[in-house]
Protein backbone atom coordinates (compact mmCIF):
# COMPACT_ATOMS: atom_id res chain seq x y z
CA MET A 1 -0.04 0.02 0.00
CA ARG A 2 1.94 2.53 -0.94
CA LEU A 3 -1.38 6.16 -0.91
CA LEU A 4 0.10 8.19 1.47
CA TYR A 5 2.75 9.49 -1.22
CA SER A 6 0.39 9.93 -4.10
CA ILE A 7 -2.65 11.04 -1.81
CA LEU A 8 -0.61 14.05 -0.13
CA SER A 9 1.25 14.79 -2.93
CA LEU A 10 4.31 13.79 -0.86
CA ARG A 11 6.47 13.43 -3.96
CA LYS A 12 7.37 17.38 -3.80
CA CYS A 13 9.25 16.63 -0.41
CA VAL A 14 12.16 15.23 -1.78
CA GLN A 15 12.90 18.18 -4.34
CA ARG A 16 15.96 19.31 -3.51
CA TRP A 17 16.04 22.86 -0.92
CA PRO A 18 17.43 25.86 -3.60
CA TYR A 19 18.97 27.39 -1.51
CA ASN A 20 22.73 25.26 0.06
CA PHE A 21 24.54 28.52 0.20
CA ALA A 22 27.33 28.63 2.84
CA PHE A 23 27.42 30.08 5.95
CA ASN A 24 27.82 34.32 5.52
CA ALA A 25 26.63 37.94 6.64
CA GLU A 26 24.07 38.96 3.99
CA THR A 27 23.34 34.66 3.02
CA PHE A 28 22.17 34.09 7.21
CA LYS A 29 19.77 37.45 6.41
CA PHE A 30 17.97 36.49 3.50
CA ARG A 31 17.34 32.90 5.11
CA SER A 32 16.69 34.25 8.19
CA SER A 33 14.02 36.24 7.16
CA SER A 34 12.40 34.07 4.63
CA THR A 35 8.97 32.43 4.55
CA ILE A 36 9.38 29.64 1.56
CA SER A 37 8.45 26.46 1.94
CA ARG A 38 10.52 24.30 1.75
CA THR A 39 7.65 21.99 0.56
CA GLY A 40 5.65 23.85 -2.08
CA PHE A 41 3.62 24.80 0.54
CA ASP A 42 2.51 28.18 -0.76
CA ASN A 43 -1.32 29.07 -0.47
CA TYR A 44 -3.13 28.37 2.40
CA GLU A 45 -7.19 28.78 1.35
CA GLU A 46 -6.27 26.64 -1.91
CA ALA A 47 -5.00 23.21 0.11
CA ARG A 48 -7.20 23.99 2.12
CA ILE A 49 -10.35 23.37 -0.61
CA SER A 50 -8.32 20.72 -2.46
CA TRP A 51 -8.27 19.07 1.08
CA ASN A 52 -9.26 15.90 -0.21
CA PHE A 53 -7.93 12.53 1.99
CA GLU A 54 -9.40 8.68 1.79
CA ILE A 55 -7.69 6.35 5.18
CA PRO A 56 -7.20 3.70 2.49
CA GLU A 57 -8.26 -0.14 4.88
CA ASN A 58 -4.72 -1.27 5.18
CA PHE A 59 -2.03 0.42 6.33
CA ASN A 60 1.48 -0.42 8.36
CA PHE A 61 4.12 2.31 8.13
CA ALA A 62 6.74 0.42 8.44
CA ALA A 63 6.14 -1.30 5.38
CA ASP A 64 4.28 1.49 3.51
CA VAL A 65 6.31 5.03 4.55
CA LEU A 66 10.49 3.20 6.03
CA ASP A 67 10.19 0.16 3.22
CA VAL A 68 9.33 2.33 0.49
CA TRP A 69 11.99 5.42 1.33
CA ALA A 70 14.34 2.08 1.80
CA ASP A 71 13.66 1.49 -1.50
CA LYS A 72 13.79 4.80 -2.56
CA GLU A 73 17.22 4.77 -1.31
CA LYS A 74 18.31 2.34 -3.72
CA THR A 75 17.17 3.78 -6.87
CA GLY A 76 18.39 6.79 -6.32
CA GLU A 77 15.51 9.39 -5.23
CA ARG A 78 16.05 9.90 -2.58
CA ASN A 79 19.75 10.82 -1.20
CA ASN A 80 22.22 8.66 0.71
CA LEU A 81 24.44 11.67 2.36
CA ILE A 82 21.33 12.28 4.33
CA PRO A 83 20.71 9.71 6.79
CA ALA A 84 17.57 8.27 8.48
CA PHE A 85 18.31 8.96 12.27
CA TRP A 86 21.28 10.46 13.27
CA PHE A 87 21.73 9.22 16.56
CA ALA A 88 25.02 11.66 18.60
CA PHE A 89 25.53 9.91 22.22
CA GLU A 90 27.36 12.13 25.32
CA ASP A 91 31.05 11.04 24.78
CA GLY A 92 31.74 12.24 21.79
CA ARG A 93 30.00 7.86 19.67
CA GLN A 94 27.84 8.89 16.76
CA LEU A 95 25.21 6.56 15.21
CA LYS A 96 24.28 7.08 11.39
CA TRP A 97 21.29 5.20 9.78
CA SER A 98 20.66 5.24 6.45
CA PHE A 99 16.40 3.75 5.70
CA GLN A 100 18.35 0.21 4.40
CA ASP A 101 19.76 -0.27 7.30
CA PHE A 102 17.18 1.02 9.71
CA GLN A 103 15.03 -1.84 7.73
CA ARG A 104 17.15 -4.09 8.31
CA GLU A 105 17.85 -3.47 12.09
CA THR A 106 14.55 -3.23 12.55
CA MET A 107 13.49 -6.11 10.88
CA ARG A 108 16.40 -8.21 13.31
CA THR A 109 14.37 -6.40 16.48
CA ALA A 110 10.94 -7.87 15.64
CA CYS A 111 12.61 -11.91 14.28
CA MET A 112 14.15 -10.87 17.54
CA LEU A 113 10.76 -10.55 20.06
CA GLU A 114 8.83 -12.23 17.52
CA LYS A 115 11.25 -15.59 17.53
CA GLN A 116 13.32 -15.85 20.43
CA CYS A 117 10.74 -13.35 23.08
CA GLY A 118 6.71 -14.61 21.88
CA LEU A 119 5.93 -11.26 21.12
CA LYS A 120 2.41 -11.81 18.68
CA LYS A 121 0.39 -9.33 17.54
CA SER A 122 -1.92 -7.41 18.81
CA ASP A 123 -0.43 -8.61 22.03
CA ILE A 124 1.23 -5.45 24.81
CA VAL A 125 3.77 -3.77 25.25
CA MET A 126 4.81 -1.72 28.16
CA VAL A 127 8.90 0.32 27.39
CA MET A 128 10.69 2.19 29.81
CA LEU A 129 13.66 3.22 27.57
CA PRO A 130 15.79 6.96 28.10
CA LYS A 131 16.88 8.19 24.42
CA MET A 132 18.50 5.45 22.94
CA PRO A 133 18.56 4.34 19.04
CA GLU A 134 16.42 1.01 20.86
CA PHE A 135 14.02 2.80 21.33
CA TRP A 136 13.07 3.40 17.94
CA LEU A 137 13.35 0.31 16.55
CA VAL A 138 11.82 -1.87 19.11
CA ASN A 139 8.53 1.24 18.01
CA ILE A 140 9.50 0.84 14.21
CA ALA A 141 9.77 -3.46 15.23
CA ALA A 142 5.86 -3.51 17.77
CA ILE A 143 4.64 -2.16 13.94
CA ARG A 144 6.08 -4.28 11.75
CA ILE A 145 5.23 -7.23 14.26
CA GLY A 146 1.60 -5.18 14.62
CA PHE A 147 0.88 -5.40 18.57
CA ILE A 148 0.13 -2.35 20.50
CA LEU A 149 3.26 -0.57 21.76
CA SER A 150 2.75 1.99 25.17
CA PRO A 151 5.30 4.46 25.96
CA GLY A 152 6.59 5.17 29.32
CA SER A 153 8.88 8.08 30.90
CA MET A 154 12.09 6.83 32.43
CA THR A 155 10.64 9.56 35.78
CA LEU A 156 7.90 7.15 36.49
CA THR A 157 7.37 5.69 39.68
CA ALA A 158 6.52 2.19 41.38
CA LYS A 159 3.30 3.76 42.43
CA ASP A 160 3.11 5.16 38.39
CA ILE A 161 3.79 1.82 36.90
CA ALA A 162 2.29 -0.11 39.15
CA TYR A 163 -0.99 1.83 38.27
CA ARG A 164 -0.42 1.01 33.98
CA PHE A 165 0.65 -2.34 35.57
CA SER A 166 -3.39 -2.50 36.02
CA THR A 167 -5.11 -0.70 33.75
CA LEU A 168 -3.42 -1.69 31.17
CA LYS A 169 -2.01 -5.28 31.67
CA PRO A 170 0.63 -5.72 29.74
CA SER A 171 1.59 -9.20 27.94
CA CYS A 172 6.02 -8.11 28.24
CA ILE A 173 7.56 -4.63 29.60
CA ILE A 174 11.27 -3.48 28.07
CA ALA A 175 12.89 -1.60 30.33
CA HIS A 176 16.57 0.08 30.71
CA GLU A 177 19.15 -1.31 33.51
CA THR A 178 18.35 1.37 35.60
CA VAL A 179 14.80 0.89 36.54
CA VAL A 180 14.73 -2.61 36.45
CA ASP A 181 14.59 -2.98 39.97
CA LEU A 182 11.83 -0.66 40.55
CA ILE A 183 9.61 -2.33 38.37
CA ASP A 184 10.29 -5.44 40.16
CA GLN A 185 9.17 -4.06 43.31
CA VAL A 186 5.49 -4.52 41.46
CA ALA A 187 5.79 -6.20 38.71
CA ASP A 188 4.20 -9.21 41.10
CA CYS A 189 1.01 -7.29 41.21
CA CYS A 190 0.13 -7.21 37.62
CA SER A 191 -0.90 -10.94 36.48
CA SER A 192 -0.73 -9.72 32.96
CA LEU A 193 3.08 -9.90 32.44
CA LYS A 194 4.91 -12.69 31.24
CA THR A 195 7.91 -11.62 29.58
CA LYS A 196 10.64 -8.34 30.53
CA ILE A 197 13.37 -7.77 29.12
CA VAL A 198 16.34 -5.59 29.98
CA VAL A 199 18.00 -3.47 27.39
CA SER A 200 21.41 -3.44 29.26
CA SER A 201 25.24 -2.75 29.29
CA THR A 202 26.37 -4.48 31.50
CA THR A 203 26.16 -8.74 32.62
CA ARG A 204 24.18 -8.04 35.52
CA ARG A 205 21.35 -9.82 35.51
CA ASN A 206 17.36 -9.33 38.03
CA THR A 207 16.07 -13.06 38.21
CA GLY A 208 13.02 -13.60 35.07
CA TRP A 209 15.13 -11.11 32.59
CA LEU A 210 15.82 -11.45 29.04
CA ASP A 211 18.56 -8.84 27.65
CA PHE A 212 18.28 -7.59 25.19
CA HIS A 213 21.61 -7.66 22.88
CA SER A 214 22.16 -11.23 23.78
CA LEU A 215 18.62 -11.78 21.50
CA TYR A 216 19.57 -9.03 19.17
CA LYS A 217 22.89 -9.75 17.80
CA ASN A 218 21.51 -13.50 16.72
CA ALA A 219 18.49 -12.44 15.05
CA ASP A 220 17.96 -13.33 11.30
CA THR A 221 16.77 -10.00 9.54
CA ASN A 222 14.25 -11.17 6.83
CA HIS A 223 10.85 -10.53 8.88
CA LYS A 224 7.64 -10.87 7.56
CA CYS A 225 5.68 -7.03 7.88
CA ALA A 226 2.11 -7.64 9.66
CA GLU A 227 -0.39 -7.07 7.25
CA THR A 228 -2.80 -3.86 9.92
CA LYS A 229 -5.90 -2.71 9.07
CA SER A 230 -5.59 1.29 9.58
CA ASN A 231 -8.27 1.99 12.94
CA GLU A 232 -7.13 -1.12 14.77
CA SER A 233 -4.44 -0.46 18.06
CA MET A 234 -1.45 0.79 17.74
CA MET A 235 0.04 2.67 20.98
CA VAL A 236 -1.15 3.57 24.02
CA PHE A 237 -0.18 7.32 25.71
CA PHE A 238 -1.02 7.95 29.12
CA SER A 239 -2.28 12.00 29.39
CA SER A 240 0.50 13.68 31.33
CA GLY A 241 -1.42 13.59 34.63
CA THR A 242 -1.95 17.78 35.21
CA THR A 243 -5.26 16.69 36.32
CA GLY A 244 -6.37 13.30 38.08
CA LEU A 245 -5.27 10.04 37.02
CA PRO A 246 -3.65 9.54 33.75
CA LYS A 247 -6.19 8.42 31.38
CA MET A 248 -4.62 6.34 28.41
CA ILE A 249 -5.29 7.49 24.97
CA GLU A 250 -5.31 4.61 22.04
CA HIS A 251 -4.09 5.43 18.58
CA SER A 252 -3.84 4.42 15.28
CA HIS A 253 -1.80 2.72 12.67
CA SER A 254 -3.44 5.12 10.34
CA SER A 255 -4.62 8.16 12.93
CA TYR A 256 -0.69 8.82 13.98
CA GLY A 257 1.07 6.57 11.80
CA LEU A 258 -0.48 7.74 8.38
CA ALA A 259 -2.13 11.59 9.77
CA LEU A 260 1.02 12.49 10.84
CA ALA A 261 2.62 12.77 7.10
CA VAL A 262 0.71 16.55 7.42
CA THR A 263 1.88 17.81 9.96
CA GLY A 264 5.33 16.82 8.95
CA ARG A 265 4.91 18.57 6.22
CA TYR A 266 3.23 21.82 6.32
CA TRP A 267 4.00 22.27 9.79
CA LEU A 268 7.91 20.78 10.06
CA ASP A 269 8.35 21.41 6.76
CA LEU A 270 9.69 18.79 5.94
CA THR A 271 11.18 17.22 2.68
CA SER A 272 13.86 13.85 3.08
CA GLU A 273 16.93 16.58 2.25
CA ASN A 274 15.85 17.86 5.74
CA ILE A 275 17.62 17.39 9.30
CA LEU A 276 14.93 17.55 12.83
CA TRP A 277 15.70 18.04 15.41
CA ASN A 278 13.20 17.06 17.78
CA MET A 279 13.78 17.60 21.74
CA SER A 280 11.47 15.57 23.13
CA ASP A 281 11.75 13.01 25.88
CA THR A 282 11.02 9.05 25.28
CA GLY A 283 8.05 8.79 27.84
CA TRP A 284 6.12 11.32 25.55
CA ALA A 285 3.71 11.60 22.67
CA LYS A 286 5.98 14.20 21.03
CA THR A 287 8.25 11.73 20.59
CA ALA A 288 5.44 9.87 18.01
CA TYR A 289 4.53 13.61 16.67
CA SER A 290 8.16 14.61 15.87
CA ASN A 291 10.43 12.00 15.97
CA ILE A 292 9.58 9.27 14.89
CA PHE A 293 6.04 9.42 12.12
CA ALA A 294 5.74 13.06 11.16
CA PRO A 295 9.51 13.40 9.40
CA TRP A 296 10.14 9.38 8.23
CA SER A 297 6.48 10.55 6.22
CA CYS A 298 8.53 13.34 4.00
CA GLY A 299 11.93 10.77 4.39
CA ALA A 300 13.77 13.49 6.44
CA CYS A 301 16.87 12.80 9.08
CA VAL A 302 15.74 12.41 12.81
CA PHE A 303 18.92 13.83 14.88
CA ILE A 304 18.69 12.57 18.10
CA HIS A 305 21.47 13.88 21.37
CA GLN A 306 21.23 12.02 24.06
CA MET A 307 21.05 14.58 26.12
CA SER A 308 20.31 12.10 29.58
CA ARG A 309 19.70 15.71 31.40
CA TYR A 310 18.60 18.34 29.93
CA SER A 311 20.99 22.68 29.71
CA PRO A 312 20.39 25.74 27.87
CA ASP A 313 24.40 26.34 27.05
CA THR A 314 23.56 22.20 25.82
CA ALA A 315 21.38 22.75 23.16
CA LEU A 316 23.18 26.07 22.52
CA LYS A 317 26.15 24.19 21.44
CA ILE A 318 24.48 21.14 19.93
CA LEU A 319 22.78 23.73 17.71
CA SER A 320 26.10 25.10 17.14
CA GLU A 321 28.59 21.89 15.84
CA PHE A 322 25.24 19.87 14.17
CA PRO A 323 24.13 20.50 10.45
CA ILE A 324 20.10 20.87 11.87
CA ASP A 325 18.06 22.31 9.73
CA THR A 326 14.85 22.62 11.66
CA LEU A 327 14.15 22.83 15.72
CA CYS A 328 11.47 21.20 17.50
CA ALA A 329 11.45 22.32 21.50
CA PRO A 330 9.13 23.01 24.15
CA PRO A 331 8.57 26.53 25.82
CA LEU A 332 10.95 26.08 28.48
CA ALA A 333 13.37 25.42 26.12
CA TYR A 334 13.39 27.92 24.32
CA ARG A 335 12.57 30.12 28.09
CA THR A 336 15.88 28.82 28.99
CA MET A 337 18.36 29.59 26.44
CA VAL A 338 16.53 32.70 25.14
CA HIS A 339 18.77 34.07 28.77
CA GLU A 340 21.33 32.14 28.07
CA ASN A 341 24.71 33.90 26.09
CA ILE A 342 23.04 32.87 23.09
CA THR A 343 24.37 35.49 20.59
CA SER A 344 27.38 33.83 20.77
CA HIS A 345 26.41 31.06 18.86
CA ASP A 346 26.46 30.75 15.04
CA PHE A 347 23.58 28.73 13.89
CA PRO A 348 24.69 28.35 10.55
CA LYS A 349 22.29 25.47 8.98
CA LEU A 350 18.93 26.26 10.70
CA THR A 351 17.16 27.81 8.85
CA HIS A 352 12.58 26.82 11.04
CA CYS A 353 11.86 26.73 14.06
CA VAL A 354 8.90 25.20 15.84
CA SER A 355 7.21 25.42 19.22
CA ALA A 356 4.27 23.26 20.62
CA GLY A 357 3.43 21.79 24.27
CA GLU A 358 1.90 24.91 25.50
CA ALA A 359 1.32 28.44 24.04
CA LEU A 360 4.54 30.10 24.01
CA ASN A 361 4.97 33.80 25.24
CA PRO A 362 4.92 36.31 22.65
CA GLU A 363 8.27 38.65 24.77
CA ILE A 364 10.61 34.76 24.60
CA ILE A 365 8.97 34.75 20.72
CA ARG A 366 10.83 38.73 20.17
CA LEU A 367 13.85 37.66 21.90
CA TRP A 368 14.76 34.26 19.88
CA GLU A 369 14.54 36.41 16.94
CA GLN A 370 16.54 39.66 18.81
CA ALA A 371 18.86 37.00 18.95
CA THR A 372 18.61 34.24 15.27
CA ASN A 373 17.02 35.90 12.92
CA LEU A 374 14.49 33.67 13.28
CA LYS A 375 10.47 33.13 14.20
CA ILE A 376 9.23 30.39 16.10
CA TYR A 377 6.05 29.38 14.42
CA GLU A 378 4.27 27.69 17.27
CA GLY A 379 1.74 25.05 16.85
CA TYR A 380 -0.95 23.99 18.72
CA GLY A 381 -2.40 19.93 19.26
CA GLN A 382 -2.90 17.32 21.91
CA THR A 383 -2.53 14.39 22.83
CA GLU A 384 -5.49 12.25 20.93
CA THR A 385 -5.00 14.31 18.19
CA VAL A 386 -2.99 15.65 15.43
CA LEU A 387 -1.93 19.03 14.65
CA LEU A 388 -4.80 20.70 15.04
CA ILE A 389 -4.00 24.75 14.74
CA GLY A 390 -0.27 25.21 13.15
CA MET A 391 1.74 28.98 12.46
CA PHE A 392 2.67 28.06 8.75
CA LYS A 393 4.98 29.31 6.71
CA CYS A 394 2.32 30.79 3.80
CA LEU A 395 1.17 32.70 6.53
CA ASP A 396 1.17 36.08 7.01
CA TYR A 397 3.34 35.81 11.00
CA LYS A 398 1.25 37.05 14.12
CA PRO A 399 3.83 36.61 17.03
CA GLY A 400 2.35 35.14 20.03
CA SER A 401 -1.33 33.72 17.48
CA ILE A 402 -0.97 29.83 17.32
CA GLY A 403 -2.36 30.29 13.76
CA LYS A 404 -4.92 29.08 11.73
CA PRO A 405 -6.49 24.71 11.41
CA ALA A 406 -4.79 22.62 9.65
CA PRO A 407 -5.53 21.60 5.66
CA GLY A 408 -8.87 18.66 7.11
CA ILE A 409 -9.38 20.31 10.23
CA ASP A 410 -12.04 22.29 11.01
CA VAL A 411 -12.20 24.07 14.36
CA VAL A 412 -14.55 26.21 15.78
CA ILE A 413 -14.67 27.77 18.95
CA LEU A 414 -17.69 26.84 20.87
CA ASP A 415 -19.54 28.10 24.57
CA GLU A 416 -20.34 26.28 27.29
CA ASN A 417 -24.21 24.41 25.35
CA GLU A 418 -22.50 23.70 21.41
CA ASN A 419 -23.53 27.03 19.74
CA GLU A 420 -20.12 28.09 17.19
CA LEU A 421 -19.16 31.42 18.79
CA GLY A 422 -17.44 34.65 16.22
CA ALA A 423 -14.47 36.82 16.16
CA GLY A 424 -13.64 37.39 19.31
CA LEU A 425 -15.25 35.13 22.17
CA ASN A 426 -13.31 33.39 23.64
CA GLY A 427 -14.49 29.77 24.60
CA GLU A 428 -13.45 26.13 23.60
CA ILE A 429 -11.69 24.53 20.82
CA ALA A 430 -13.65 21.82 19.91
CA LEU A 431 -13.29 19.86 15.60
CA VAL A 432 -15.77 19.53 14.30
CA ARG A 433 -17.49 15.44 13.55
CA LYS A 434 -17.85 14.57 9.75
CA LYS A 435 -19.27 11.56 8.66
CA GLU A 436 -15.75 10.29 7.49
CA GLY A 437 -15.08 11.44 11.43
CA ILE A 438 -11.78 13.73 12.32
CA PHE A 439 -9.10 13.70 10.40
CA GLY A 440 -5.95 12.13 13.04
CA LEU A 441 -8.67 11.90 15.77
CA PHE A 442 -7.83 8.65 18.62
CA ASN A 443 -9.30 5.69 18.37
CA GLY A 444 -11.03 6.87 22.10
CA TYR A 445 -9.83 6.06 25.67
CA ARG A 446 -8.84 2.46 26.16
CA ASN A 447 -11.14 1.00 28.66
CA ASN A 448 -13.18 4.17 29.01
CA PRO A 449 -16.09 4.47 27.24
CA GLU A 450 -17.90 7.03 28.84
CA MET A 451 -15.01 9.43 29.66
CA THR A 452 -14.54 9.38 25.43
CA LYS A 453 -18.25 10.26 25.16
CA LEU A 454 -18.00 12.74 26.91
CA ARG A 455 -15.48 14.87 24.79
CA LEU A 456 -16.79 12.88 21.65
CA THR A 457 -20.31 14.40 21.41
CA GLU A 458 -22.35 13.20 18.17
CA LYS A 459 -20.86 16.51 17.04
CA TYR A 460 -18.26 17.51 18.40
CA PHE A 461 -14.68 16.28 19.48
CA HIS A 462 -14.00 18.32 23.05
CA THR A 463 -10.93 19.28 23.46
CA GLY A 464 -11.23 21.25 27.38
CA ASP A 465 -8.96 24.30 25.77
CA MET A 466 -10.03 27.80 25.86
CA ALA A 467 -9.48 29.94 22.79
CA TYR A 468 -10.60 32.83 20.58
CA TYR A 469 -9.55 33.86 16.73
CA ASP A 470 -9.95 37.47 15.90
CA GLU A 471 -11.17 38.35 13.10
CA ASP A 472 -8.69 37.41 10.62
CA GLY A 473 -9.09 33.11 11.40
CA TYR A 474 -6.04 33.25 13.93
CA PHE A 475 -6.60 31.73 17.55
CA TRP A 476 -5.31 32.92 19.85
CA PHE A 477 -4.41 30.59 22.90
CA VAL A 478 -6.20 31.05 26.64
CA GLY A 479 -5.64 28.58 28.76
CA ARG A 480 -6.83 25.73 29.74
CA ASN A 481 -10.64 25.23 30.89
CA ASP A 482 -10.20 24.38 34.39
CA ASP A 483 -7.23 27.46 34.07
CA VAL A 484 -9.43 29.82 33.25
CA ILE A 485 -9.90 32.91 36.03
CA ASN A 486 -14.16 34.14 36.69
CA SER A 487 -13.47 37.70 38.61
CA ALA A 488 -16.38 39.47 39.38
CA GLY A 489 -18.26 38.47 36.02
CA TYR A 490 -14.75 38.88 33.97
CA ARG A 491 -13.18 35.48 32.77
CA ILE A 492 -9.96 35.98 31.80
CA GLY A 493 -7.80 33.54 30.28
CA PRO A 494 -4.16 33.04 32.84
CA PHE A 495 -1.53 33.17 29.33
CA GLU A 496 -2.66 36.45 28.59
CA VAL A 497 -1.26 38.19 31.71
CA GLU A 498 1.77 35.75 32.13
CA SER A 499 2.30 36.82 27.81
CA ALA A 500 2.25 40.41 30.02
CA LEU A 501 3.94 39.73 32.61
CA MET A 502 7.13 38.02 30.95
CA GLU A 503 7.65 41.43 28.49
CA HIS A 504 8.91 42.66 32.59
CA PRO A 505 12.69 41.89 32.77
CA ALA A 506 12.84 40.77 35.83
CA VAL A 507 10.41 38.46 35.22
CA VAL A 508 12.79 34.88 34.05
CA GLU A 509 9.26 31.88 34.47
CA VAL A 510 5.63 32.59 35.85
CA ALA A 511 1.98 31.05 36.43
CA VAL A 512 -1.16 33.21 36.69
CA THR A 513 -3.99 30.71 38.97
CA SER A 514 -7.02 31.93 40.84
CA SER A 515 -7.25 33.41 44.13
CA PRO A 516 -10.11 32.89 46.27
CA ASP A 517 -11.14 37.38 47.60
CA PRO A 518 -14.00 37.88 49.73
CA SER A 519 -15.37 40.27 47.21
CA ARG A 520 -14.77 39.24 44.09
CA GLY A 521 -15.52 35.61 44.16
CA GLU A 522 -11.79 34.97 42.29
CA VAL A 523 -8.54 37.39 41.21
CA VAL A 524 -6.16 36.71 39.53
CA LYS A 525 -2.64 35.74 41.84
CA ALA A 526 1.13 36.03 39.61
CA PHE A 527 3.29 33.05 41.24
CA ILE A 528 6.82 34.99 39.63
CA VAL A 529 10.62 33.61 39.55
CA LEU A 530 12.57 36.79 39.34
CA LYS A 531 15.70 37.62 37.62
CA ASP A 532 18.72 37.26 39.75
CA THR A 533 19.35 40.90 39.59
CA TYR A 534 15.83 41.88 41.13
CA CYS A 535 15.78 39.13 43.59
CA GLN A 536 16.59 41.98 46.24
CA LYS A 537 15.04 44.92 45.07
CA ASN A 538 11.90 46.31 47.76
CA GLU A 539 8.91 43.50 47.51
CA GLN A 540 6.19 45.02 47.56
CA HIS A 541 7.54 48.50 45.43
CA LEU A 542 8.07 45.51 42.73
CA ILE A 543 5.27 44.02 43.29
CA LYS A 544 3.33 47.40 42.25
CA GLU A 545 5.58 48.27 39.06
CA LEU A 546 4.59 44.14 38.14
CA GLN A 547 1.04 45.63 38.03
CA ASP A 548 1.05 48.53 36.57
CA HIS A 549 3.84 46.88 33.86
CA SER A 550 0.53 44.35 33.68
CA LYS A 551 -2.10 47.52 33.32
CA ARG A 552 -0.88 49.30 30.76
CA VAL A 553 -0.21 46.21 28.86
CA THR A 554 -2.71 43.82 28.29
CA ALA A 555 -7.47 44.75 29.97
CA PRO A 556 -6.27 46.66 33.18
CA TYR A 557 -9.37 44.17 35.08
CA LYS A 558 -6.47 41.64 33.90
CA TYR A 559 -3.73 42.86 36.31
CA PRO A 560 -2.90 40.10 38.99
CA ARG A 561 -3.83 41.58 41.94
CA LYS A 562 -1.48 38.73 44.01
CA ILE A 563 1.72 38.43 43.12
CA GLU A 564 4.32 35.57 45.34
CA PHE A 565 8.02 35.31 43.97
CA VAL A 566 8.92 31.69 43.72
CA LYS A 567 12.25 29.94 43.70
CA GLU A 568 10.57 27.90 40.35
CA LEU A 569 7.48 26.43 39.60
CA PRO A 570 5.72 23.44 40.11
CA LYS A 571 6.29 21.38 36.33
CA THR A 572 5.30 17.91 34.74
CA THR A 573 7.85 15.62 33.98
CA SER A 574 7.64 17.09 29.76
CA GLY A 575 7.51 20.56 31.56
CA LYS A 576 4.32 22.05 30.76
CA ILE A 577 3.28 24.15 34.23
CA LYS A 578 1.13 22.42 37.07
CA ARG A 579 -1.09 25.73 37.09
CA PHE A 580 -3.86 23.43 39.07
CA GLU A 581 -1.26 22.84 41.57
CA LEU A 582 -1.13 26.32 42.10
CA ARG A 583 -4.73 27.14 42.51
CA GLU A 584 -5.26 24.18 44.93
CA LYS A 585 -1.96 24.91 46.93
CA GLU A 586 -3.30 28.88 47.03
CA TRP A 587 -7.76 27.33 47.89
CA LYS A 588 -7.08 25.00 50.58
CA LYS A 589 -4.45 28.47 51.99
CA ASN A 590 -6.97 30.59 51.86
């Protein structure tokens, strides 16, 4: 099945980027100010109108995409000098695999897991691996065999793992040696768990664990890929759990494996000549987005740096030393990098920067562009979906906006009664449910039909996120529905207040939430991390200065009536600020 390329016209992606010049001041100025799409996505409205996509009955990302790119390398249609997978170890070693290399090694992994470990189609397998090549081998081997993969963060506790065992009921776990003891603490509570495989660099083995590398090196490289239906379950992600217990989000072979090709072409703007570095850790859906499906759909190179602990200085050095032309990073990374000595670094190959995960403050966008001469193109999506809204290169750039709906996605703003709202009105972001379904939408919350029905109604999929769109059709993120503050009848989104405060030179990070108030019901409270140079200033004078600044930058009624200075903000392991945690503490305290 090779419909993917003809349907999406992705053959354009193999055309060479026409500007292949050496670095100097003049080319840097041209390169960075250019908004030319590398994939030919130059007319937004035309792409929306002409969108026509039918999901095939069968689809398998390994056979229908990766193996096709391997064939293109053999015939010379893809440049063999650009790897498909480029892994940089912290000790300086580098691994580069072509699509042909990757085809061979993922087939070897599939043979090992199927023949020597007994895994079969539809088995459920949990994976806890850090950034290492074996993580990508296991992901694609899973697709070749047809078993259901569920990645987990390396920061999970024994309690977290026990919860996943009890809800997911995996038959196998593939884990790094550093978490084996943790898993063994709770493994007995999971009666479905039959096979445990460790990826280890030592000879030490816990009882009952199979050694990945011993089995891998002797495995066959000739594997027949399973035939998988497009709607068959492929992956299960656990939500980040910023509110309540994590939910199991189930994706099919087409909802991610096929639909993320659109994200790759239109937002990441990738061709087979490009090298993408996405900073996401392995336990999150963003790795599936931008380290697997989106880039490889376009034949691009996935660059991974081991970087076991994020450092803004290290990130800037990586961008300087490697020929990365596309960067996908969370807001936290951009926020920290702009406060480093960023102007001392050159990024001679970098041409395209994107951000997702949570909204990015316009001030950070300004500082990044000031230092690099590159814009940051924001995107909005959820684990349950593919990219829904994006700032695409063919659009007039509006700093702070998350852009316009992606081709194939119909987005509306709803009130609490599912009435569609017009321009300028805050409401919930929702997707219109068509007869053929919603492109790229998940299968549902696994074993939770009630939650699925709550989010996916007869007409819409409810995201739970608040936004509005302006007269030009650009969307502006407001916050999670739970985060919106209702103060004396005014509905105030935390993000717009945070954006205003971020423009003040004293502020490094900020989180805004509600705080109880006897007369107004609740008021805006800002938790602020200060720059070191402001920590010794008079606290009351600085609070007044920040409040006055907020009144000047945004509507006066939105200013934070309460401000608290903190050393750090609570975050999820994926870097998202836990506003709900701040809110709960604030309300309990008062």
